[in-house]
mmCIF file of C-alpha atoms in Angstrom:
data_model
loop_
_atom_site.group_PDB
_atom_site.id
_atom_site.type_symbol
_atom_site.label_atom_id
_atom_site.label_comp_id
_atom_site.label_asym_id
_atom_site.label_seq_id
_atom_site.Cartn_x
_atom_site.Cartn_y
_atom_site.Cartn_z
ATOM 1 C CA MET A 1 -0.903 3.370 -19.738
ATOM 2 C CA GLU A 2 -4.335 4.820 -18.673
ATOM 3 C CA GLU A 3 -4.397 6.926 -15.609
ATOM 4 C CA GLU A 4 -7.419 7.829 -13.459
ATOM 5 C CA ASN A 5 -6.892 10.296 -10.620
ATOM 6 C CA TRP A 6 -9.630 10.179 -8.125
ATOM 7 C CA GLU A 7 -8.525 12.592 -5.374
ATOM 8 C CA ALA A 8 -8.917 11.744 -1.763
ATOM 9 C CA SER A 9 -7.657 13.832 1.135
ATOM 10 C CA SER A 10 -6.871 11.453 3.964
ATOM 11 C CA SER A 11 -5.100 14.168 5.981
ATOM 12 C CA SER A 12 -8.264 15.868 7.044
ATOM 13 C CA GLU A 13 -11.480 14.468 5.592
ATOM 14 C CA ASN A 14 -12.387 11.761 3.123
ATOM 15 C CA GLU A 15 -14.907 12.086 0.228
ATOM 16 C CA ALA A 16 -17.759 11.298 2.446
ATOM 17 C CA GLY A 17 -16.776 14.090 4.928
ATOM 18 C CA PHE A 18 -15.245 11.847 7.650
ATOM 19 C CA ALA A 19 -12.196 13.129 9.618
ATOM 20 C CA VAL A 20 -9.446 10.537 9.515
ATOM 21 C CA ASP A 21 -6.406 12.006 11.191
ATOM 22 C CA ASP A 22 -6.806 10.744 14.902
ATOM 23 C CA ASP A 23 -9.219 9.467 17.382
ATOM 24 C CA GLU A 24 -9.953 12.995 18.806
ATOM 25 C CA GLU A 25 -11.541 14.208 15.550
ATOM 26 C CA PHE A 26 -14.388 11.670 15.888
ATOM 27 C CA GLN A 27 -16.342 13.693 18.370
ATOM 28 C CA SER A 28 -19.754 12.121 17.721
ATOM 29 C CA GLY A 29 -18.869 8.560 18.448
ATOM 30 C CA PRO A 30 -21.163 5.567 17.600
ATOM 31 C CA LYS A 31 -24.676 6.402 16.624
ATOM 32 C CA VAL A 32 -27.677 5.442 18.773
ATOM 33 C CA GLY A 33 -28.655 1.941 17.748
ATOM 34 C CA SER A 34 -25.473 1.115 16.030
ATOM 35 C CA SER A 35 -24.383 -2.491 15.305
ATOM 36 C CA LYS A 36 -22.099 -4.244 17.792
ATOM 37 C CA ALA A 37 -19.319 -6.817 17.179
ATOM 38 C CA ARG A 38 -16.603 -8.548 19.236
ATOM 39 C CA TRP A 39 -12.946 -8.752 18.212
ATOM 40 C CA VAL A 40 -11.719 -12.353 17.821
ATOM 41 C CA THR A 41 -7.972 -12.280 18.326
ATOM 42 C CA GLU A 42 -7.410 -15.880 17.078
ATOM 43 C CA LEU A 43 -9.186 -14.907 13.731
ATOM 44 C CA GLY A 44 -7.939 -11.341 13.456
ATOM 45 C CA MET A 45 -11.476 -10.457 12.670
ATOM 46 C CA ALA A 46 -14.650 -9.097 14.371
ATOM 47 C CA GLU A 47 -17.653 -11.308 14.858
ATOM 48 C CA VAL A 48 -20.778 -9.327 14.518
ATOM 49 C CA GLU A 49 -23.257 -9.967 17.347
ATOM 50 C CA VAL A 50 -25.857 -7.208 16.723
ATOM 51 C CA LYS A 51 -26.623 -6.239 13.094
ATOM 52 C CA ARG A 52 -28.666 -2.990 12.457
ATOM 53 C CA GLY A 53 -29.245 -1.313 9.128
ATOM 54 C CA LYS A 54 -28.942 -2.409 5.558
ATOM 55 C CA LEU A 55 -25.209 -1.831 5.394
ATOM 56 C CA TRP A 56 -24.630 -5.511 6.204
ATOM 57 C CA THR A 57 -25.985 -6.623 2.767
ATOM 58 C CA THR A 58 -22.527 -5.389 1.357
ATOM 59 C CA THR A 59 -20.341 -5.762 4.369
ATOM 60 C CA GLY A 60 -18.774 -8.812 6.008
ATOM 61 C CA ILE A 61 -18.526 -12.444 5.118
ATOM 62 C CA ILE A 62 -20.812 -15.086 6.235
ATOM 63 C CA ARG A 63 -19.616 -18.412 7.692
ATOM 64 C CA SER A 64 -22.062 -20.954 9.408
ATOM 65 C CA GLY A 65 -24.696 -18.256 9.704
ATOM 66 C CA LYS A 66 -22.340 -15.804 11.432
ATOM 67 C CA THR A 67 -21.142 -12.595 9.907
ATOM 68 C CA TYR A 68 -17.443 -11.562 10.313
ATOM 69 C CA CYS A 69 -15.767 -8.256 9.529
ATOM 70 C CA PHE A 70 -12.233 -7.768 8.239
ATOM 71 C CA ILE A 71 -10.300 -5.040 10.015
ATOM 72 C CA GLU A 72 -10.824 -2.506 7.176
ATOM 73 C CA GLU A 73 -14.551 -3.140 7.259
ATOM 74 C CA ALA A 74 -14.737 -2.846 11.027
ATOM 75 C CA LEU A 75 -12.595 0.286 11.138
ATOM 76 C CA TYR A 76 -14.648 2.072 8.421
ATOM 77 C CA LEU A 77 -17.939 1.302 10.146
ATOM 78 C CA CYS A 78 -16.557 2.541 13.396
ATOM 79 C CA GLU A 79 -15.347 5.773 11.783
ATOM 80 C CA ILE A 80 -18.804 6.613 10.476
ATOM 81 C CA GLY A 81 -20.389 5.608 13.838
ATOM 82 C CA GLU A 82 -22.230 2.495 12.609
ATOM 83 C CA LEU A 83 -20.440 -0.105 14.655
ATOM 84 C CA GLN A 84 -18.974 -0.621 18.138
ATOM 85 C CA ILE A 85 -16.323 -3.367 18.568
ATOM 86 C CA MET A 86 -15.819 -4.792 21.921
ATOM 87 C CA GLY A 87 -12.596 -6.590 23.154
ATOM 88 C CA THR A 88 -12.148 -10.380 23.088
ATOM 89 C CA ASP A 89 -12.426 -10.920 26.794
ATOM 90 C CA ASP A 90 -14.587 -8.057 27.917
ATOM 91 C CA ASP A 91 -17.396 -5.585 26.887
ATOM 92 C CA VAL A 92 -15.096 -2.570 26.707
ATOM 93 C CA VAL A 93 -15.346 -0.803 23.271
ATOM 94 C CA ILE A 94 -12.046 -0.641 21.424
ATOM 95 C CA PRO A 95 -11.403 2.892 20.626
ATOM 96 C CA LEU A 96 -10.516 4.199 17.069
ATOM 97 C CA LYS A 97 -6.893 4.564 18.127
ATOM 98 C CA GLY A 98 -6.716 0.864 19.045
ATOM 99 C CA LEU A 99 -8.065 -0.095 15.583
ATOM 100 C CA TYR A 100 -5.631 2.246 13.831
ATOM 101 C CA GLU A 101 -2.935 0.423 15.754
ATOM 102 C CA MET A 102 -4.138 -2.869 14.350
ATOM 103 C CA ILE A 103 -3.935 -1.599 10.800
ATOM 104 C CA ALA A 104 -0.456 -0.381 11.507
ATOM 105 C CA GLU A 105 0.771 -3.640 12.775
ATOM 106 C CA GLU A 106 -0.428 -5.299 9.415
ATOM 107 C CA ILE A 107 -1.158 -8.602 11.226
ATOM 108 C CA SER A 108 -4.746 -8.927 9.957
ATOM 109 C CA GLY A 109 -4.114 -8.958 6.226
ATOM 110 C CA CYS A 110 -4.464 -5.228 5.754
ATOM 111 C CA CYS A 111 -1.877 -2.303 5.771
ATOM 112 C CA TRP A 112 -2.589 1.373 5.977
ATOM 113 C CA GLU A 113 -2.308 1.820 2.180
ATOM 114 C CA SER A 114 -5.042 -0.868 1.648
ATOM 115 C CA TYR A 115 -7.265 0.959 4.147
ATOM 116 C CA GLU A 116 -6.784 4.181 2.477
ATOM 117 C CA VAL A 117 -8.090 2.529 -0.875
ATOM 118 C CA TYR A 118 -10.978 0.737 0.902
ATOM 119 C CA ARG A 119 -12.078 3.970 2.723
ATOM 120 C CA TYR A 120 -11.989 6.128 -0.308
ATOM 121 C CA LEU A 121 -13.883 3.709 -2.632
ATOM 122 C CA LYS A 122 -16.534 3.003 0.119
ATOM 123 C CA GLY A 123 -16.972 6.753 0.458
ATOM 124 C CA LEU A 124 -17.845 6.796 -3.201
ATOM 125 C CA GLY A 125 -20.507 4.121 -2.819
ATOM 126 C CA TYR A 126 -18.591 1.150 -4.212
ATOM 127 C CA ILE A 127 -19.033 -2.375 -2.822
ATOM 128 C CA LEU A 128 -15.738 -3.918 -1.756
ATOM 129 C CA GLY A 129 -14.685 -7.429 -0.591
ATOM 130 C CA ARG A 130 -11.283 -8.855 0.083
ATOM 131 C CA HIS A 131 -9.900 -10.312 -3.212
ATOM 132 C CA GLY A 132 -10.319 -14.014 -3.391
ATOM 133 C CA VAL A 133 -12.342 -14.311 -0.306
ATOM 134 C CA PRO A 134 -15.926 -15.655 -0.979
ATOM 135 C CA TRP A 135 -18.669 -13.651 0.563
ATOM 136 C CA THR A 136 -20.276 -16.838 1.625
ATOM 137 C CA SER A 137 -19.187 -20.515 1.867
ATOM 138 C CA LYS A 138 -22.639 -22.013 1.279
ATOM 139 C CA GLY A 139 -22.691 -24.931 -1.144
ATOM 140 C CA ALA A 140 -19.067 -24.547 -2.287
ATOM 141 C CA GLU A 141 -15.486 -25.170 -1.300
ATOM 142 C CA ILE A 142 -13.392 -22.221 -0.580
ATOM 143 C CA MET A 143 -10.142 -21.641 -2.653
ATOM 144 C CA THR A 144 -7.579 -19.783 -0.663
ATOM 145 C CA PRO A 145 -4.468 -18.479 -2.381
ATOM 146 C CA ARG A 146 -1.081 -19.445 -0.805
ATOM 147 C CA GLY A 147 1.796 -17.793 -2.747
ATOM 148 C CA GLU A 148 1.920 -19.542 -6.174
ATOM 149 C CA GLU A 149 -0.422 -22.397 -5.173
ATOM 150 C CA GLU A 150 -4.047 -22.767 -3.945
ATOM 151 C CA GLU A 151 -5.351 -24.726 -1.076
ATOM 152 C CA THR A 152 -8.853 -26.147 -0.932
ATOM 153 C CA VAL A 153 -10.639 -25.860 2.426
ATOM 154 C CA CYS A 154 -14.025 -27.497 3.147
ATOM 155 C CA ALA A 155 -16.790 -24.965 3.870
ATOM 156 C CA GLY A 156 -17.689 -26.948 6.998
ATOM 157 C CA GLU A 157 -14.334 -25.991 8.751
ATOM 158 C CA ASP A 158 -15.486 -22.420 8.981
ATOM 159 C CA GLU A 159 -13.335 -21.024 11.951
ATOM 160 C CA ASP A 160 -10.150 -22.722 10.699
ATOM 161 C CA THR A 161 -11.022 -21.457 7.204
ATOM 162 C CA VAL A 162 -11.272 -17.876 8.296
ATOM 163 C CA THR A 163 -7.959 -18.148 10.228
ATOM 164 C CA LYS A 164 -6.250 -19.600 7.062
ATOM 165 C CA LEU A 165 -7.775 -16.969 4.921
ATOM 166 C CA LEU A 166 -5.956 -14.351 6.946
ATOM 167 C CA GLY A 167 -2.765 -16.203 7.346
ATOM 168 C CA ASP A 168 -2.540 -16.715 3.598
ATOM 169 C CA MET A 169 -2.672 -12.987 2.706
ATOM 170 C CA GLN A 170 0.624 -12.031 1.476
ATOM 171 C CA LEU A 171 1.701 -8.354 1.766
ATOM 172 C CA CYS A 172 4.041 -8.204 -1.076
ATOM 173 C CA ASP A 173 4.866 -5.300 -3.509
ATOM 174 C CA ALA A 174 2.395 -6.136 -6.257
ATOM 175 C CA ARG A 175 -0.853 -7.703 -5.185
ATOM 176 C CA ALA A 176 -4.645 -7.851 -5.703
ATOM 177 C CA VAL A 177 -6.351 -6.407 -2.533
ATOM 178 C CA PHE A 178 -10.011 -5.768 -3.233
ATOM 179 C CA ASP A 179 -12.787 -6.985 -5.593
ATOM 180 C CA VAL A 180 -14.689 -3.877 -6.373
ATOM 181 C CA TYR A 181 -18.389 -3.768 -7.554
ATOM 182 C CA LEU A 182 -20.469 -0.929 -8.675
ATOM 183 C CA PRO A 183 -23.106 0.503 -6.328
ATOM 184 C CA ASN A 184 -25.979 -1.999 -6.509
ATOM 185 C CA SER A 185 -29.122 -2.021 -4.228
ATOM 186 C CA ARG A 186 -29.874 -5.518 -5.411
ATOM 187 C CA PHE A 187 -26.416 -6.840 -4.500
ATOM 188 C CA LYS A 188 -26.499 -10.305 -2.932
ATOM 189 C CA LYS A 189 -23.549 -11.993 -1.087
ATOM 190 C CA SER A 190 -24.873 -15.506 -2.355
ATOM 191 C CA SER A 191 -24.525 -14.339 -6.006
ATOM 192 C CA PRO A 192 -22.363 -11.144 -6.218
ATOM 193 C CA GLY A 193 -21.416 -11.547 -9.856
ATOM 194 C CA GLU A 194 -18.049 -10.534 -11.355
ATOM 195 C CA PRO A 195 -16.416 -7.432 -9.930
ATOM 196 C CA SER A 196 -16.217 -4.271 -11.953
ATOM 197 C CA PHE A 197 -12.489 -4.224 -11.352
ATOM 198 C CA VAL A 198 -9.885 -5.455 -8.866
ATOM 199 C CA ALA A 199 -7.932 -2.956 -6.928
ATOM 200 C CA CYS A 200 -4.158 -3.716 -6.648
ATOM 201 C CA LEU A 201 -1.251 -2.340 -4.651
ATOM 202 C CA SER A 202 2.228 -2.145 -5.981
ATOM 203 C CA GLY A 203 4.103 -0.430 -3.114
ATOM 204 C CA ASP A 204 5.959 2.895 -3.727
ATOM 205 C CA SER A 205 6.806 2.138 -7.361
ATOM 206 C CA THR A 206 5.019 1.349 -10.578
ATOM 207 C CA PRO A 207 4.528 -2.529 -10.931
ATOM 208 C CA SER A 208 6.909 -4.307 -13.289
ATOM 209 C CA LYS A 209 5.694 -5.686 -16.481
ATOM 210 C CA GLU A 210 6.070 -9.151 -15.242
ATOM 211 C CA ASP A 211 3.945 -8.382 -12.049
ATOM 212 C CA VAL A 212 1.127 -6.941 -14.414
ATOM 213 C CA ARG A 213 1.445 -10.101 -16.552
ATOM 214 C CA VAL A 214 1.154 -12.440 -13.564
ATOM 215 C CA LEU A 215 -1.798 -10.730 -12.084
ATOM 216 C CA GLN A 216 -3.633 -10.445 -15.393
ATOM 217 C CA SER A 217 -3.067 -14.237 -15.990
ATOM 218 C CA ARG A 218 -4.744 -15.065 -12.684
ATOM 219 C CA ILE A 219 -7.587 -12.436 -12.514
ATOM 220 C CA ALA A 220 -10.234 -12.126 -15.317
ATOM 221 C CA ALA A 221 -11.602 -8.665 -14.135
ATOM 222 C CA PRO A 222 -9.825 -5.505 -15.171
ATOM 223 C CA LEU A 223 -6.953 -4.413 -12.834
ATOM 224 C CA ARG A 224 -6.699 -0.996 -11.297
ATOM 225 C CA PHE A 225 -3.351 -0.185 -9.575
ATOM 226 C CA CYS A 226 -3.657 2.106 -6.617
ATOM 227 C CA HIS A 227 -1.031 4.639 -5.490
ATOM 228 C CA ILE A 228 -1.317 6.715 -2.351
ATOM 229 C CA ALA A 229 0.811 9.758 -1.801
ATOM 230 C CA GLN A 230 0.282 12.763 0.433
ATOM 231 C CA GLY A 231 -3.350 11.895 1.008
ATOM 232 C CA ARG A 232 -4.214 11.432 -2.595
ATOM 233 C CA VAL A 233 -5.453 8.059 -4.002
ATOM 234 C CA SER A 234 -4.676 7.517 -7.592
ATOM 235 C CA PHE A 235 -5.729 4.661 -9.934
ATOM 236 C CA PHE A 236 -4.139 3.562 -13.100
ATOM 237 C CA SER A 237 -4.219 0.717 -15.457
ATOM 238 C CA PHE A 238 -2.184 -0.859 -18.246
ATOM 239 C CA SER A 239 -3.159 -1.898 -21.765
ATOM 240 C CA SER A 240 -1.303 -3.358 -24.662
ATOM 241 C CA ILE A 241 -0.628 -1.248 -27.794
ATOM 242 C CA ASN A 242 0.535 -2.842 -31.080
ATOM 243 C CA LEU A 243 2.754 -0.191 -32.780
ATOM 244 C CA PRO A 244 3.048 -0.344 -36.648
ATOM 245 C CA VAL A 245 6.381 -1.558 -37.933
ATOM 246 C CA LEU A 246 8.256 1.308 -39.573
ATOM 247 C CA PRO A 247 10.048 0.513 -42.890
#
């Protein structure tokens, strides 16, 4: 087993220097000229209404010309002051505390451990997308995982597609959570290429040999299992070793 330990202190500040304990530690609030989005309860996502800055080239998925943010993307951008998210039925900005509660409820396909991984890798400059979710549906059908099977959804059924994508996310003990790409100023959602690795979660314990085998059979990219403990994010991988037969 190979182990990589990239430290991240989530109890006070992350690698990029952003406080993460509670809403009160974000004193600066959104930046002037920040982007704006509206939370869509039915989708469990935020629909971006005003896009500002270059960050959108590597953030959000595109459906029918609209950009949608998953909860982890929305929260991260709010934490760094680049996005304001308004409620579904009004123009009241959702505070960070409200977004943290959404993460804690785990109803939008993301748990707190997943967000810790997302925030840490984004702070290092990596490009992350939900595993198995295409950045754009242009010119292709969307394959959405459903347990052991896959369901084909036509790209034209965009709103239903997004809803199904979230509903199909299973929060089990060993699962792939993010496709991770190296920092790339030429990154394109229309042709992202293969991820550098796929970040996986395995709960509080080391994944079983069978879990690793199943994931490796489904995913071509290298797997990096993530473990979060006391504010530290650690990554480790498995490799096969053939031992010589002793006489």
